[in-house]
PDB file of C-alpha atoms in Angstrom:
ATOM      1  CA  UNK R 161      66.876  94.623 147.572  1.00  0.00           C
ATOM      2  CA  UNK R 162      70.011  96.604 148.457  1.00  0.00           C
ATOM      3  CA  UNK R 163      71.717  99.094 146.206  1.00  0.00           C
ATOM      4  CA  UNK R 164      75.510  98.961 145.581  1.00  0.00           C
ATOM      5  CA  UNK R 165      76.184 102.235 147.288  1.00  0.00           C
ATOM      6  CA  UNK R 166      74.535 101.068 150.753  1.00  0.00           C
ATOM      7  CA  UNK R 167      76.693  97.549 150.910  1.00  0.00           C
ATOM      8  CA  UNK R 168      79.277  97.768 153.754  1.00  0.00           C
ATOM      9  CA  UNK R 169      82.723  98.291 152.565  1.00  0.00           C
ATOM     10  CA  UNK R 170      85.560  96.022 153.633  1.00  0.00           C
ATOM     11  CA  UNK R 171      87.432  98.943 155.548  1.00  0.00           C
ATOM     12  CA  UNK R 172      89.310  97.772 158.668  1.00  0.00           C
ATOM     13  CA  UNK R 173      87.608  98.305 161.930  1.00  0.00           C
ATOM     14  CA  UNK R 174      89.677 101.266 163.577  1.00  0.00           C
ATOM     15  CA  UNK R 175      91.150 100.552 166.955  1.00  0.00           C
ATOM     16  CA  UNK R 176      88.899 102.564 169.470  1.00  0.00           C
ATOM     17  CA  UNK R 177      92.163 103.335 171.629  1.00  0.00           C
ATOM     18  CA  UNK R 178      92.221 106.841 173.047  1.00  0.00           C
ATOM     19  CA  UNK R 179      95.634 107.943 173.438  1.00  0.00           C
ATOM     20  CA  UNK R 180      96.091 111.422 175.772  1.00  0.00           C
ATOM     21  CA  UNK R 181      99.097 113.271 176.563  1.00  0.00           C
ATOM     22  CA  UNK R 182      99.292 115.462 179.797  1.00  0.00           C
ATOM     23  CA  UNK R 183     102.363 118.117 179.862  1.00  0.00           C
ATOM     24  CA  UNK R 184     103.233 119.668 183.070  1.00  0.00           C
ATOM     25  CA  UNK R 185     105.720 122.292 182.277  1.00  0.00           C
ATOM     26  CA  UNK R 186     106.692 123.446 185.790  1.00  0.00           C
ATOM     27  CA  UNK R 187     108.078 119.859 186.472  1.00  0.00           C
ATOM     28  CA  UNK R 188     108.893 118.883 182.860  1.00  0.00           C
ATOM     29  CA  UNK R 189     106.875 116.044 183.377  1.00  0.00           C
ATOM     30  CA  UNK R 190     104.920 114.213 180.356  1.00  0.00           C
ATOM     31  CA  UNK R 191     102.043 111.449 180.930  1.00  0.00           C
ATOM     32  CA  UNK R 192     101.238 109.227 177.939  1.00  0.00           C
ATOM     33  CA  UNK R 193      97.869 107.387 178.659  1.00  0.00           C
ATOM     34  CA  UNK R 194      96.201 105.148 176.200  1.00  0.00           C
ATOM     35  CA  UNK R 195      92.426 104.254 177.255  1.00  0.00           C
ATOM     36  CA  UNK R 196      89.772 102.347 175.867  1.00  0.00           C
ATOM     37  CA  UNK R 197      91.998  99.230 175.622  1.00  0.00           C
ATOM     38  CA  UNK R 198      89.859  95.817 175.622  1.00  0.00           C
ATOM     39  CA  UNK R 199      90.516  92.839 177.465  1.00  0.00           C
ATOM     40  CA  UNK R 200      90.871  90.899 174.155  1.00  0.00           C
ATOM     41  CA  UNK R 201      94.267  93.192 173.691  1.00  0.00           C
ATOM     42  CA  UNK R 202      96.250  91.114 176.316  1.00  0.00           C
ATOM     43  CA  UNK R 203      95.269  87.804 175.280  1.00  0.00           C
ATOM     44  CA  UNK R 204      97.848  87.880 172.482  1.00  0.00           C
ATOM     45  CA  UNK R 205     101.301  88.104 173.660  1.00  0.00           C
ATOM     46  CA  UNK R 206     102.547  89.591 170.472  1.00  0.00           C
ATOM     47  CA  UNK R 207     100.171  92.681 170.633  1.00  0.00           C
ATOM     48  CA  UNK R 208     102.104  95.948 171.430  1.00  0.00           C
ATOM     49  CA  UNK R 209     101.753 100.055 171.511  1.00  0.00           C
ATOM     50  CA  UNK R 210     104.596 101.290 169.720  1.00  0.00           C
ATOM     51  CA  UNK R 211     104.810 105.276 170.606  1.00  0.00           C
ATOM     52  CA  UNK R 212     106.842 108.020 169.280  1.00  0.00           C
ATOM     53  CA  UNK R 213     106.324 111.678 170.956  1.00  0.00           C
ATOM     54  CA  UNK R 214     107.928 114.591 168.941  1.00  0.00           C
ATOM     55  CA  UNK R 215     108.466 117.927 170.503  1.00  0.00           C
ATOM     56  CA  UNK R 216     110.725 120.894 169.876  1.00  0.00           C
ATOM     57  CA  UNK R 217     112.949 122.694 172.330  1.00  0.00           C
ATOM     58  CA  UNK R 218     115.553 125.434 172.451  1.00  0.00           C
ATOM     59  CA  UNK R 219     118.155 122.886 171.070  1.00  0.00           C
ATOM     60  CA  UNK R 220     116.078 121.520 168.339  1.00  0.00           C
ATOM     61  CA  UNK R 221     113.668 118.822 167.538  1.00  0.00           C
ATOM     62  CA  UNK R 222     113.445 115.951 170.475  1.00  0.00           C
ATOM     63  CA  UNK R 223     111.773 112.497 170.288  1.00  0.00           C
ATOM     64  CA  UNK R 224     110.711 109.858 172.938  1.00  0.00           C
ATOM     65  CA  UNK R 225     110.198 106.626 171.441  1.00  0.00           C
ATOM     66  CA  UNK R 226     109.456 102.984 172.665  1.00  0.00           C
ATOM     67  CA  UNK R 227     106.881 100.214 173.179  1.00  0.00           C
ATOM     68  CA  UNK R 228     104.547  98.755 175.696  1.00  0.00           C
ATOM     69  CA  UNK R 229     103.989  95.162 175.428  1.00  0.00           C
ATOM     70  CA  UNK R 230     100.616  93.446 175.820  1.00  0.00           C
ATOM     71  CA  UNK R 231     102.053  91.724 178.904  1.00  0.00           C
ATOM     72  CA  UNK R 232     102.704  95.402 180.395  1.00  0.00           C
ATOM     73  CA  UNK R 233      98.909  96.569 180.036  1.00  0.00           C
ATOM     74  CA  UNK R 234      96.187  96.343 182.340  1.00  0.00           C
ATOM     75  CA  UNK R 235      93.121  97.007 180.605  1.00  0.00           C
ATOM     76  CA  UNK R 236      91.174  99.552 180.178  1.00  0.00           C
ATOM     77  CA  UNK R 237      94.479 101.803 180.204  1.00  0.00           C
ATOM     78  CA  UNK R 238      97.952 102.037 180.557  1.00  0.00           C
ATOM     79  CA  UNK R 239     100.335 105.121 181.268  1.00  0.00           C
ATOM     80  CA  UNK R 240     103.811 105.842 180.965  1.00  0.00           C
ATOM     81  CA  UNK R 241     105.386 109.093 182.746  1.00  0.00           C
ATOM     82  CA  UNK R 242     108.478 110.926 181.207  1.00  0.00           C
ATOM     83  CA  UNK R 243     110.950 113.460 182.385  1.00  0.00           C
ATOM     84  CA  UNK R 244     111.981 116.023 179.405  1.00  0.00           C
ATOM     85  CA  UNK R 245     115.474 116.378 180.471  1.00  0.00           C
ATOM     86  CA  UNK R 246     118.469 114.346 181.523  1.00  0.00           C
ATOM     87  CA  UNK R 247     119.430 112.681 185.025  1.00  0.00           C
ATOM     88  CA  UNK R 248     122.648 111.592 186.325  1.00  0.00           C
ATOM     89  CA  UNK R 249     123.146 108.352 188.086  1.00  0.00           C
ATOM     90  CA  UNK R 250     123.628 110.327 191.413  1.00  0.00           C
ATOM     91  CA  UNK R 251     119.963 111.822 190.849  1.00  0.00           C
ATOM     92  CA  UNK R 252     120.826 115.258 189.801  1.00  0.00           C
ATOM     93  CA  UNK R 253     118.187 116.055 187.013  1.00  0.00           C
ATOM     94  CA  UNK R 254     118.590 119.168 184.272  1.00  0.00           C
ATOM     95  CA  UNK R 255     115.353 119.937 182.434  1.00  0.00           C
ATOM     96  CA  UNK R 256     115.360 120.622 178.672  1.00  0.00           C
ATOM     97  CA  UNK R 257     115.036 124.342 178.066  1.00  0.00           C
ATOM     98  CA  UNK R 258     112.988 125.815 175.606  1.00  0.00           C
ATOM     99  CA  UNK R 259     110.275 123.189 175.596  1.00  0.00           C
ATOM    100  CA  UNK R 260     107.486 124.348 172.821  1.00  0.00           C
ATOM    101  CA  UNK R 261     103.952 123.742 173.782  1.00  0.00           C
ATOM    102  CA  UNK R 262     102.904 121.515 170.955  1.00  0.00           C
ATOM    103  CA  UNK R 263     103.462 117.375 171.055  1.00  0.00           C
ATOM    104  CA  UNK R 264     103.101 115.101 168.075  1.00  0.00           C
ATOM    105  CA  UNK R 265     102.045 111.337 169.203  1.00  0.00           C
ATOM    106  CA  UNK R 266     102.576 108.716 166.774  1.00  0.00           C
ATOM    107  CA  UNK R 267     100.839 105.938 168.130  1.00  0.00           C
ATOM    108  CA  UNK R 268     100.662 102.413 166.302  1.00  0.00           C
ATOM    109  CA  UNK R 269      98.820  99.293 167.984  1.00  0.00           C
ATOM    110  CA  UNK R 270     100.067  96.090 166.768  1.00  0.00           C
ATOM    111  CA  UNK R 271      96.932  93.699 167.641  1.00  0.00           C
ATOM    112  CA  UNK R 272      96.461  90.204 166.190  1.00  0.00           C
ATOM    113  CA  UNK R 273      99.167  90.598 163.345  1.00  0.00           C
ATOM    114  CA  UNK R 274      97.638  93.984 162.099  1.00  0.00           C
ATOM    115  CA  UNK R 275      99.036  97.504 162.492  1.00  0.00           C
ATOM    116  CA  UNK R 276      96.934 100.385 163.365  1.00  0.00           C
ATOM    117  CA  UNK R 277      98.680 103.559 163.202  1.00  0.00           C
ATOM    118  CA  UNK R 278      97.157 107.044 164.644  1.00  0.00           C
ATOM    119  CA  UNK R 279      98.684 110.555 164.947  1.00  0.00           C
ATOM    120  CA  UNK R 280      97.597 113.352 167.217  1.00  0.00           C
ATOM    121  CA  UNK R 281      98.757 116.707 168.226  1.00  0.00           C
ATOM    122  CA  UNK R 282      98.443 117.997 171.479  1.00  0.00           C
ATOM    123  CA  UNK R 283      98.920 121.613 172.156  1.00  0.00           C
ATOM    124  CA  UNK R 284      99.472 123.159 175.700  1.00  0.00           C
TER     125      UNK R 284
END
């Protein structure tokens, strides 16, 4: 006989994905990597990863947002590279100035119709 307090609760299983950010200030390169993605993630083409990366520069708050569809993932991980600046059609790039050392990542995993948000702050 188990007591009511020892019964398992109906809490959703957390998504075990591990998001990481790597920032190289000298080149203004930011890399988002999501690890521990199970093979089952790519079996449903409706699954996706939605991301938003927030950071500050000398001109205020900036953000990068997008999504990675299941079809763009090769388990167990996926990466995306970002340049923190603007580039013209002729290949001339201008970096953003005064980029802070803290980045906030909002990652939402959409898997089998369920949404699993997580937020992490990365300090460099």
